[in-house]
mmCIF file with all atom_site columns, C-alpha atoms in Angstrom:
data_model
loop_
_atom_site.group_PDB
_atom_site.id
_atom_site.type_symbol
_atom_site.label_atom_id
_atom_site.label_alt_id
_atom_site.label_comp_id
_atom_site.label_asym_id
_atom_site.label_entity_id
_atom_site.label_seq_id
_atom_site.pdbx_PDB_ins_code
_atom_site.Cartn_x
_atom_site.Cartn_y
_atom_site.Cartn_z
_atom_site.occupancy
_atom_site.B_iso_or_equiv
_atom_site.pdbx_formal_charge
_atom_site.auth_seq_id
_atom_site.auth_comp_id
_atom_site.auth_asym_id
_atom_site.auth_atom_id
_atom_site.pdbx_PDB_model_num
ATOM 1   C CA . MET M 1 1   ? -52.492 52.267 4.049   1.00 61.00 ? 1   MET M CA 1
ATOM 2   C CA . SER M 1 2   ? -54.534 52.177 6.938   1.00 72.00 ? 2   SER M CA 1
ATOM 3   C CA . LYS M 1 3   ? -55.156 48.867 8.598   1.00 91.00 ? 3   LYS M CA 1
ATOM 4   C CA . ASP M 1 4   ? -57.855 49.652 11.192  1.00 93.00 ? 4   ASP M CA 1
ATOM 5   C CA . ILE M 1 5   ? -61.259 48.510 11.375  1.00 95.00 ? 5   ILE M CA 1
ATOM 6   C CA . ASP M 1 6   ? -62.821 51.154 9.728   1.00 95.00 ? 6   ASP M CA 1
ATOM 7   C CA . HIS M 1 7   ? -60.545 50.549 6.726   1.00 96.00 ? 7   HIS M CA 1
ATOM 8   C CA . PHE M 1 8   ? -61.591 46.997 6.476   1.00 97.00 ? 8   PHE M CA 1
ATOM 9   C CA . GLU M 1 9   ? -65.303 47.967 6.735   1.00 96.00 ? 9   GLU M CA 1
ATOM 10  C CA . GLN M 1 10  ? -64.888 50.310 3.791   1.00 96.00 ? 10  GLN M CA 1
ATOM 11  C CA . VAL M 1 11  ? -63.200 47.790 1.852   1.00 97.00 ? 11  VAL M CA 1
ATOM 12  C CA . ALA M 1 12  ? -65.989 45.246 2.667   1.00 96.00 ? 12  ALA M CA 1
ATOM 13  C CA . ARG M 1 13  ? -68.776 47.434 1.607   1.00 96.00 ? 13  ARG M CA 1
ATOM 14  C CA . ASP M 1 14  ? -66.954 48.536 -1.583  1.00 96.00 ? 14  ASP M CA 1
ATOM 15  C CA . THR M 1 15  ? -66.852 44.967 -2.272  1.00 94.00 ? 15  THR M CA 1
ATOM 16  C CA . VAL M 1 16  ? -70.603 44.595 -1.722  1.00 94.00 ? 16  VAL M CA 1
ATOM 17  C CA . GLU M 1 17  ? -71.223 47.503 -4.067  1.00 94.00 ? 17  GLU M CA 1
ATOM 18  C CA . ALA M 1 18  ? -68.881 46.390 -6.710  1.00 93.00 ? 18  ALA M CA 1
ATOM 19  C CA . LEU M 1 19  ? -70.891 43.057 -7.031  1.00 89.00 ? 19  LEU M CA 1
ATOM 20  C CA . PRO M 1 20  ? -73.214 42.617 -10.327 1.00 89.00 ? 20  PRO M CA 1
ATOM 21  C CA . GLU M 1 21  ? -76.627 44.090 -9.659  1.00 90.00 ? 21  GLU M CA 1
ATOM 22  C CA . ALA M 1 22  ? -78.170 40.671 -9.633  1.00 87.00 ? 22  ALA M CA 1
ATOM 23  C CA . PHE M 1 23  ? -76.085 39.753 -6.467  1.00 87.00 ? 23  PHE M CA 1
ATOM 24  C CA . ARG M 1 24  ? -75.703 43.429 -5.334  1.00 90.00 ? 24  ARG M CA 1
ATOM 25  C CA . ALA M 1 25  ? -79.200 43.887 -4.362  1.00 90.00 ? 25  ALA M CA 1
ATOM 26  C CA . PRO M 1 26  ? -79.763 40.725 -2.157  1.00 89.00 ? 26  PRO M CA 1
ATOM 27  C CA . ALA M 1 27  ? -76.310 41.377 -0.606  1.00 90.00 ? 27  ALA M CA 1
ATOM 28  C CA . ARG M 1 28  ? -77.198 44.864 0.851   1.00 92.00 ? 28  ARG M CA 1
ATOM 29  C CA . ALA M 1 29  ? -79.954 42.945 2.813   1.00 89.00 ? 29  ALA M CA 1
ATOM 30  C CA . VAL M 1 30  ? -77.183 41.142 4.729   1.00 92.00 ? 30  VAL M CA 1
ATOM 31  C CA . LEU M 1 31  ? -75.751 42.852 7.568   1.00 93.00 ? 31  LEU M CA 1
ATOM 32  C CA . LEU M 1 32  ? -72.052 43.313 7.337   1.00 96.00 ? 32  LEU M CA 1
ATOM 33  C CA . ARG M 1 33  ? -70.031 43.257 10.681  1.00 97.00 ? 33  ARG M CA 1
ATOM 34  C CA . VAL M 1 34  ? -66.417 43.680 11.029  1.00 97.00 ? 34  VAL M CA 1
ATOM 35  C CA . ALA M 1 35  ? -64.651 42.590 14.347  1.00 97.00 ? 35  ALA M CA 1
ATOM 36  C CA . GLU M 1 36  ? -61.401 42.348 15.559  1.00 97.00 ? 36  GLU M CA 1
ATOM 37  C CA . TRP M 1 37  ? -61.612 38.525 16.441  1.00 98.00 ? 37  TRP M CA 1
ATOM 38  C CA . PRO M 1 38  ? -64.255 35.809 16.133  1.00 97.00 ? 38  PRO M CA 1
ATOM 39  C CA . GLU M 1 39  ? -66.250 35.203 19.269  1.00 96.00 ? 39  GLU M CA 1
ATOM 40  C CA . PRO M 1 40  ? -65.535 32.312 21.269  1.00 96.00 ? 40  PRO M CA 1
ATOM 41  C CA . ALA M 1 41  ? -68.816 30.629 20.654  1.00 95.00 ? 41  ALA M CA 1
ATOM 42  C CA . MET M 1 42  ? -68.555 31.163 17.127  1.00 95.00 ? 42  MET M CA 1
ATOM 43  C CA . LEU M 1 43  ? -65.124 29.136 17.268  1.00 96.00 ? 43  LEU M CA 1
ATOM 44  C CA . GLN M 1 44  ? -66.601 26.508 19.539  1.00 96.00 ? 44  GLN M CA 1
ATOM 45  C CA . GLU M 1 45  ? -69.703 25.797 17.389  1.00 94.00 ? 45  GLU M CA 1
ATOM 46  C CA . LEU M 1 46  ? -67.334 25.499 14.289  1.00 94.00 ? 46  LEU M CA 1
ATOM 47  C CA . GLU M 1 47  ? -65.074 23.268 16.352  1.00 96.00 ? 47  GLU M CA 1
ATOM 48  C CA . ILE M 1 48  ? -62.169 25.576 15.404  1.00 96.00 ? 48  ILE M CA 1
ATOM 49  C CA . HIS M 1 49  ? -59.317 25.905 18.193  1.00 96.00 ? 49  HIS M CA 1
ATOM 50  C CA . ASP M 1 50  ? -57.230 28.642 16.792  1.00 97.00 ? 50  ASP M CA 1
ATOM 51  C CA . PRO M 1 51  ? -58.961 31.996 16.071  1.00 97.00 ? 51  PRO M CA 1
ATOM 52  C CA . LEU M 1 52  ? -56.548 32.680 13.643  1.00 97.00 ? 52  LEU M CA 1
ATOM 53  C CA . ASP M 1 53  ? -57.951 30.123 11.197  1.00 96.00 ? 53  ASP M CA 1
ATOM 54  C CA . LEU M 1 54  ? -61.351 31.988 10.881  1.00 97.00 ? 54  LEU M CA 1
ATOM 55  C CA . THR M 1 55  ? -61.173 35.096 8.805   1.00 96.00 ? 55  THR M CA 1
ATOM 56  C CA . GLY M 1 56  ? -64.852 35.283 8.013   1.00 96.00 ? 56  GLY M CA 1
ATOM 57  C CA . LEU M 1 57  ? -68.111 33.562 8.697   1.00 95.00 ? 57  LEU M CA 1
ATOM 58  C CA . TYR M 1 58  ? -71.665 33.672 7.155   1.00 90.00 ? 58  TYR M CA 1
ATOM 59  C CA . GLU M 1 59  ? -74.589 33.535 9.785   1.00 89.00 ? 59  GLU M CA 1
ATOM 60  C CA . GLY M 1 60  ? -78.124 32.613 8.068   1.00 84.00 ? 60  GLY M CA 1
ATOM 61  C CA . ILE M 1 61  ? -80.131 30.791 5.763   1.00 76.00 ? 61  ILE M CA 1
ATOM 62  C CA . PRO M 1 62  ? -78.779 30.639 2.429   1.00 66.00 ? 62  PRO M CA 1
ATOM 63  C CA . MET M 1 63  ? -81.150 32.203 -0.205  1.00 64.00 ? 63  MET M CA 1
ATOM 64  C CA . THR M 1 64  ? -81.419 28.729 -2.104  1.00 69.00 ? 64  THR M CA 1
ATOM 65  C CA . GLU M 1 65  ? -82.943 27.287 1.242   1.00 65.00 ? 65  GLU M CA 1
ATOM 66  C CA . LYS M 1 66  ? -85.426 30.124 2.205   1.00 62.00 ? 66  LYS M CA 1
ATOM 67  C CA . SER M 1 67  ? -88.938 29.726 2.302   1.00 62.00 ? 67  SER M CA 1
ATOM 68  C CA . VAL M 1 68  ? -91.790 32.110 2.585   1.00 63.00 ? 68  VAL M CA 1
ATOM 69  C CA . PHE M 1 69  ? -93.344 29.344 5.148   1.00 66.00 ? 69  PHE M CA 1
ATOM 70  C CA . ASP M 1 70  ? -90.267 29.838 7.554   1.00 67.00 ? 70  ASP M CA 1
ATOM 71  C CA . MET M 1 71  ? -90.721 31.552 10.694  1.00 73.00 ? 71  MET M CA 1
ATOM 72  C CA . ALA M 1 72  ? -88.949 34.929 10.746  1.00 67.00 ? 72  ALA M CA 1
ATOM 73  C CA . PRO M 1 73  ? -85.335 33.942 11.144  1.00 71.00 ? 73  PRO M CA 1
ATOM 74  C CA . PRO M 1 74  ? -82.716 36.186 12.683  1.00 76.00 ? 74  PRO M CA 1
ATOM 75  C CA . PRO M 1 75  ? -81.210 38.481 10.072  1.00 84.00 ? 75  PRO M CA 1
ATOM 76  C CA . ASP M 1 76  ? -78.427 36.906 7.698   1.00 90.00 ? 76  ASP M CA 1
ATOM 77  C CA . MET M 1 77  ? -74.843 38.371 8.815   1.00 94.00 ? 77  MET M CA 1
ATOM 78  C CA . VAL M 1 78  ? -71.471 38.163 7.153   1.00 96.00 ? 78  VAL M CA 1
ATOM 79  C CA . TRP M 1 79  ? -68.641 38.783 9.839   1.00 97.00 ? 79  TRP M CA 1
ATOM 80  C CA . ILE M 1 80  ? -65.237 39.711 8.740   1.00 97.00 ? 80  ILE M CA 1
ATOM 81  C CA . PHE M 1 81  ? -62.301 39.407 11.129  1.00 98.00 ? 81  PHE M CA 1
ATOM 82  C CA . ARG M 1 82  ? -59.498 41.738 11.178  1.00 98.00 ? 82  ARG M CA 1
ATOM 83  C CA . GLN M 1 83  ? -56.747 40.266 13.148  1.00 97.00 ? 83  GLN M CA 1
ATOM 84  C CA . PRO M 1 84  ? -56.935 36.884 11.610  1.00 98.00 ? 84  PRO M CA 1
ATOM 85  C CA . ILE M 1 85  ? -56.996 38.586 8.081   1.00 97.00 ? 85  ILE M CA 1
ATOM 86  C CA . LEU M 1 86  ? -54.089 40.576 9.009   1.00 97.00 ? 86  LEU M CA 1
ATOM 87  C CA . ALA M 1 87  ? -52.305 37.458 10.048  1.00 97.00 ? 87  ALA M CA 1
ATOM 88  C CA . GLU M 1 88  ? -52.999 35.640 6.955   1.00 95.00 ? 88  GLU M CA 1
ATOM 89  C CA . TRP M 1 89  ? -51.986 38.926 4.938   1.00 96.00 ? 89  TRP M CA 1
ATOM 90  C CA . ARG M 1 90  ? -48.544 38.933 6.811   1.00 95.00 ? 90  ARG M CA 1
ATOM 91  C CA . ASP M 1 91  ? -48.024 35.136 6.299   1.00 95.00 ? 91  ASP M CA 1
ATOM 92  C CA . ARG M 1 92  ? -48.747 35.181 2.677   1.00 92.00 ? 92  ARG M CA 1
ATOM 93  C CA . GLY M 1 93  ? -46.592 38.088 1.664   1.00 89.00 ? 93  GLY M CA 1
ATOM 94  C CA . ASP M 1 94  ? -47.771 37.944 -1.799  1.00 90.00 ? 94  ASP M CA 1
ATOM 95  C CA . ILE M 1 95  ? -51.342 39.726 -2.083  1.00 92.00 ? 95  ILE M CA 1
ATOM 96  C CA . GLU M 1 96  ? -52.462 43.360 -1.224  1.00 95.00 ? 96  GLU M CA 1
ATOM 97  C CA . LEU M 1 97  ? -54.483 43.577 1.884   1.00 96.00 ? 97  LEU M CA 1
ATOM 98  C CA . ASP M 1 98  ? -57.524 45.208 0.269   1.00 96.00 ? 98  ASP M CA 1
ATOM 99  C CA . ASP M 1 99  ? -57.624 41.984 -2.075  1.00 93.00 ? 99  ASP M CA 1
ATOM 100 C CA . LEU M 1 100 ? -57.662 39.687 0.751   1.00 95.00 ? 100 LEU M CA 1
ATOM 101 C CA . ILE M 1 101 ? -60.243 41.591 2.729   1.00 96.00 ? 101 ILE M CA 1
ATOM 102 C CA . ALA M 1 102 ? -62.450 41.591 -0.821  1.00 94.00 ? 102 ALA M CA 1
ATOM 103 C CA . HIS M 1 103 ? -61.822 38.014 -1.018  1.00 91.00 ? 103 HIS M CA 1
ATOM 104 C CA . VAL M 1 104 ? -62.942 36.859 2.250   1.00 94.00 ? 104 VAL M CA 1
ATOM 105 C CA . VAL M 1 105 ? -65.977 38.927 1.811   1.00 94.00 ? 105 VAL M CA 1
ATOM 106 C CA . ILE M 1 106 ? -66.756 37.279 -1.375  1.00 90.00 ? 106 ILE M CA 1
ATOM 107 C CA . HIS M 1 107 ? -66.357 33.872 0.025   1.00 87.00 ? 107 HIS M CA 1
ATOM 108 C CA . GLU M 1 108 ? -68.852 34.656 2.890   1.00 91.00 ? 108 GLU M CA 1
ATOM 109 C CA . PHE M 1 109 ? -71.450 36.072 0.419   1.00 86.00 ? 109 PHE M CA 1
ATOM 110 C CA . ALA M 1 110 ? -71.001 33.079 -1.711  1.00 86.00 ? 110 ALA M CA 1
ATOM 111 C CA . HIS M 1 111 ? -72.449 31.088 1.362   1.00 81.00 ? 111 HIS M CA 1
ATOM 112 C CA . HIS M 1 112 ? -75.250 33.549 1.457   1.00 77.00 ? 112 HIS M CA 1
ATOM 113 C CA . PHE M 1 113 ? -76.099 32.715 -2.183  1.00 75.00 ? 113 PHE M CA 1
ATOM 114 C CA . GLY M 1 114 ? -76.169 28.956 -1.468  1.00 72.00 ? 114 GLY M CA 1
ATOM 115 C CA . TRP M 1 115 ? -72.621 27.883 -2.437  1.00 67.00 ? 115 TRP M CA 1
ATOM 116 C CA . SER M 1 116 ? -70.930 25.316 -0.235  1.00 69.00 ? 116 SER M CA 1
ATOM 117 C CA . ASP M 1 117 ? -67.086 25.469 0.678   1.00 68.00 ? 117 ASP M CA 1
ATOM 118 C CA . ASP M 1 118 ? -66.636 22.676 -2.117  1.00 72.00 ? 118 ASP M CA 1
ATOM 119 C CA . ASP M 1 119 ? -68.557 24.527 -4.689  1.00 65.00 ? 119 ASP M CA 1
ATOM 120 C CA . ILE M 1 120 ? -66.389 27.626 -3.740  1.00 67.00 ? 120 ILE M CA 1
ATOM 121 C CA . ALA M 1 121 ? -63.044 25.358 -3.837  1.00 66.00 ? 121 ALA M CA 1
ATOM 122 C CA . MET M 1 122 ? -63.702 24.109 -7.522  1.00 68.00 ? 122 MET M CA 1
ATOM 123 C CA . ILE M 1 123 ? -63.540 27.864 -8.698  1.00 67.00 ? 123 ILE M CA 1
ATOM 124 C CA . ASP M 1 124 ? -61.270 29.657 -6.127  1.00 64.00 ? 124 ASP M CA 1
ATOM 125 C CA . GLU M 1 125 ? -57.835 29.623 -6.716  1.00 67.00 ? 125 GLU M CA 1
ATOM 126 C CA . TRP M 1 126 ? -56.969 31.151 -3.199  1.00 61.00 ? 126 TRP M CA 1
ATOM 127 C CA . TRP M 1 127 ? -58.671 28.157 -1.487  1.00 53.00 ? 127 TRP M CA 1
ATOM 128 C CA . THR M 1 128 ? -56.115 25.844 0.288   1.00 50.00 ? 128 THR M CA 1
#
């Protein structure tokens, strides 16, 4: 199995395409980016010291908070970080890499749909 950045992007895009239609259409409007590592500014803003602690990030205004009266905001974006995901996959040793990639994608899109980390933790058995 390939573990390169193209593979991560394909799994992430396939995950979006597998969403139920009610979620798939609005998810397609979100920019999806795969990077090796989070940017230092992202880590600083989130007060995260170890870049391995950030596997994905949603940047934007959740759909539940958008208004037609808002100024034109930058586009919503979901980031997936390859190296932190690979590190978690190696550390866990009990899941398939593609399943972990898909899990991170779903988690970040849940933020786009208005779910908080606490909301996600209530139903996500992988949340630790």
